[in-house]
Amino acid sequence: MTKVPYEPEELVKLALKAKESAYVPYSGFHVGAALVGDDDNIYTGCNIENSSYGATICAERTAVVKAVSNGARKIKAIAVASDHEISTIPCGICLQVLSEFCQRDTLVYLSNHKGEYKACTFEEVFPYSFKLNNDI
Ligand code: THU
């Protein structure tokens, strides 16, 4: 956990670094995430696979679990990176988990393996999420 004011490029670099720790004996596909919490700490995560495939945890959720279990309750920004040459987009389960802690304007940096990223708001990536009190 590093306490620093972030630059998007810095967050993307940390996501790329985090993917180096990915435990991916089944897919070989490394994913890393780095988020800034409302405590201004940066939390990183990688995907951790399991021989019972459904027990795999994605990089984004690893980072969220680290942040929230440390007391953070909001995500100010998040970067995601993988081995792919195109930008990595969080899967549906991760988007739903992120929706609990992101705001509509939370910045999401979707990076490729070279650190070239596309910046979006959380709302652009995931306009609707499940809520107990949905009213659309
Ligand atoms: N994965 C992530 O870490 N994040 C996502 O948003 C989508 C997929 C991981 C899970 C699995 O270890 C590998 O990528 C291939 O699906």
CSV table of C-alpha atoms and ligand atoms in Angstrom, one decimal:
chain,number,residue,atom,x,y,z
A,1,MET,CA,0.0,0.0,0.0
A,2,THR,CA,1.5,3.3,-1.1
A,3,LYS,CA,0.1,6.7,0.0
A,4,VAL,CA,0.6,9.0,-3.0
A,5,PRO,CA,-1.4,11.5,-5.0
A,6,TYR,CA,-1.9,9.6,-8.2
A,7,GLU,CA,-1.3,10.4,-11.9
A,8,PRO,CA,-3.3,8.2,-14.4
A,9,GLU,CA,0.0,6.9,-15.9
A,10,GLU,CA,1.2,6.0,-12.4
A,11,LEU,CA,-1.9,4.0,-11.6
A,12,VAL,CA,-1.6,2.2,-15.0
A,13,LYS,CA,2.0,1.4,-14.3
A,14,LEU,CA,1.0,-0.1,-10.9
A,15,ALA,CA,-1.7,-2.2,-12.6
A,16,LEU,CA,0.9,-3.5,-15.1
A,17,LYS,CA,3.3,-4.3,-12.2
A,18,ALA,CA,0.5,-6.0,-10.2
A,19,LYS,CA,-0.2,-8.4,-13.1
A,20,GLU,CA,3.3,-9.8,-12.6
A,21,SER,CA,2.0,-11.5,-9.4
A,22,ALA,CA,-1.0,-13.1,-11.1
A,23,TYR,CA,-1.4,-16.8,-10.3
A,24,VAL,CA,-2.6,-18.1,-13.6
A,25,PRO,CA,-1.7,-21.7,-14.2
A,26,TYR,CA,-4.9,-22.4,-16.1
A,27,SER,CA,-5.4,-19.5,-18.5
A,28,GLY,CA,-1.9,-18.0,-18.5
A,29,PHE,CA,-3.7,-14.6,-18.8
A,30,HIS,CA,-2.2,-12.1,-16.4
A,31,VAL,CA,-4.4,-9.2,-15.1
A,32,GLY,CA,-3.5,-6.4,-12.7
A,33,ALA,CA,-5.5,-3.6,-11.1
A,34,ALA,CA,-4.6,-0.6,-9.1
A,35,LEU,CA,-7.2,1.6,-7.4
A,36,VAL,CA,-7.1,4.8,-5.3
A,37,GLY,CA,-9.3,4.6,-2.2
A,38,ASP,CA,-11.0,7.4,-0.4
A,39,ASP,CA,-8.2,7.1,2.2
A,40,ASP,CA,-5.8,8.1,-0.6
A,41,ASN,CA,-4.1,4.8,-0.4
A,42,ILE,CA,-3.3,2.8,-3.6
A,43,TYR,CA,-4.4,-0.8,-3.5
A,44,THR,CA,-3.3,-3.3,-6.2
A,45,GLY,CA,-4.6,-6.7,-7.1
A,46,CYS,CA,-4.0,-9.6,-9.5
A,47,ASN,CA,-6.1,-12.5,-10.7
A,48,ILE,CA,-5.7,-15.7,-8.6
A,49,GLU,CA,-7.0,-18.8,-10.3
A,50,ASN,CA,-8.1,-22.1,-8.8
A,51,SER,CA,-8.3,-25.7,-10.1
A,52,SER,CA,-12.0,-25.3,-9.3
A,53,TYR,CA,-12.3,-22.6,-12.0
A,54,GLY,CA,-15.3,-20.9,-10.6
A,55,ALA,CA,-13.3,-20.1,-7.4
A,56,THR,CA,-11.0,-17.8,-9.4
A,57,ILE,CA,-10.9,-14.2,-8.2
A,58,CYS,CA,-10.2,-11.5,-10.8
A,59,ALA,CA,-7.6,-8.7,-10.3
A,60,GLU,CA,-10.2,-6.0,-9.8
A,61,ARG,CA,-11.9,-7.8,-7.0
A,62,THR,CA,-8.6,-8.7,-5.3
A,63,ALA,CA,-7.9,-4.9,-5.2
A,64,VAL,CA,-11.4,-4.1,-4.0
A,65,VAL,CA,-11.2,-6.7,-1.2
A,66,LYS,CA,-7.8,-5.3,-0.1
A,67,ALA,CA,-9.1,-1.7,-0.1
A,68,VAL,CA,-12.4,-2.3,1.7
A,69,SER,CA,-10.9,-4.7,4.3
A,70,ASN,CA,-8.5,-1.9,5.1
A,71,GLY,CA,-11.3,0.5,5.7
A,72,ALA,CA,-11.7,2.3,2.4
A,73,ARG,CA,-15.3,2.8,1.3
A,74,LYS,CA,-15.0,4.6,-2.0
A,75,ILE,CA,-12.9,4.2,-5.1
A,76,LYS,CA,-11.6,7.4,-6.6
A,77,ALA,CA,-10.0,5.9,-9.7
A,78,ILE,CA,-9.0,2.4,-10.9
A,79,ALA,CA,-6.7,1.1,-13.6
A,80,VAL,CA,-6.9,-2.3,-15.1
A,81,ALA,CA,-4.2,-3.9,-17.4
A,82,SER,CA,-3.6,-7.4,-18.9
A,83,ASP,CA,-1.4,-9.2,-21.3
A,84,HIS,CA,-3.7,-8.2,-24.2
A,85,GLU,CA,-2.8,-5.7,-26.9
A,86,ILE,CA,-6.3,-4.2,-26.6
A,87,SER,CA,-7.6,-2.5,-23.5
A,88,THR,CA,-8.8,-4.7,-20.7
A,89,ILE,CA,-12.4,-4.3,-19.6
A,90,PRO,CA,-13.6,-5.6,-16.2
A,91,CYS,CA,-15.9,-8.6,-16.4
A,92,GLY,CA,-19.5,-8.4,-15.4
A,93,ILE,CA,-19.0,-9.7,-11.8
A,94,CYS,CA,-16.2,-7.2,-11.2
A,95,LEU,CA,-18.3,-4.4,-12.6
A,96,GLN,CA,-21.1,-5.3,-10.2
A,97,VAL,CA,-18.7,-5.4,-7.3
A,98,LEU,CA,-17.0,-2.1,-8.3
A,99,SER,CA,-20.5,-0.5,-8.6
A,100,GLU,CA,-20.8,-0.8,-4.9
A,101,PHE,CA,-17.8,1.5,-4.3
A,102,CYS,CA,-17.5,3.7,-7.5
A,103,GLN,CA,-19.4,6.8,-8.3
A,104,ARG,CA,-20.8,7.6,-11.8
A,105,ASP,CA,-17.8,9.9,-12.4
A,106,THR,CA,-15.1,7.6,-11.0
A,107,LEU,CA,-12.3,7.4,-13.5
A,108,VAL,CA,-11.5,4.0,-15.0
A,109,TYR,CA,-8.3,3.5,-17.0
A,110,LEU,CA,-8.4,0.6,-19.3
A,111,SER,CA,-4.9,-0.3,-20.3
A,112,ASN,CA,-3.3,-2.7,-22.8
A,113,HIS,CA,-0.1,-4.6,-22.1
A,114,LYS,CA,2.0,-1.6,-23.2
A,115,GLY,CA,0.4,0.8,-20.7
A,116,GLU,CA,-1.6,2.6,-23.5
A,117,TYR,CA,-4.9,3.3,-21.9
A,118,LYS,CA,-8.4,4.6,-22.5
A,119,ALA,CA,-9.9,6.8,-19.8
A,120,CYS,CA,-13.7,6.4,-19.1
A,121,THR,CA,-16.1,7.2,-16.3
A,122,PHE,CA,-17.5,4.3,-14.4
A,123,GLU,CA,-20.9,5.2,-15.8
A,124,GLU,CA,-19.6,4.9,-19.3
A,125,VAL,CA,-18.3,1.4,-18.6
A,126,PHE,CA,-21.3,0.2,-16.6
A,127,PRO,CA,-24.3,2.5,-17.0
A,128,TYR,CA,-26.7,0.3,-15.0
A,129,SER,CA,-26.0,-2.0,-12.1
A,130,PHE,CA,-28.1,-4.2,-9.8
A,131,LYS,CA,-29.3,-2.3,-6.7
A,132,LEU,CA,-31.8,-3.4,-4.1
A,133,ASN,CA,-33.7,-0.1,-4.8
A,134,ASN,CA,-33.2,0.2,-8.6
A,135,ASP,CA,-35.4,3.0,-10.1
A,136,ILE,CA,-34.6,3.5,-13.8
B,1,THU,N1,-9.9,-11.8,-15.3
B,1,THU,C1,-9.6,-10.8,-14.4
B,1,THU,O1,-8.7,-10.8,-13.6
B,1,THU,N2,-10.4,-9.7,-14.5
B,1,THU,C2,-11.5,-9.5,-15.4
B,1,THU,O2,-12.2,-8.5,-15.3
B,1,THU,C3,-11.8,-10.6,-16.3
B,1,THU,C4,-11.0,-11.8,-16.2
B,1,THU,C5,-9.1,-13.0,-15.1
B,1,THU,C6,-9.8,-14.2,-14.6
B,1,THU,C7,-9.0,-15.4,-15.2
B,1,THU,O3,-7.9,-15.6,-14.3
B,1,THU,C8,-8.4,-14.8,-16.5
B,1,THU,O4,-8.6,-13.4,-16.4
B,1,THU,C9,-9.0,-15.3,-17.7
B,1,THU,O5,-10.4,-15.2,-17.7
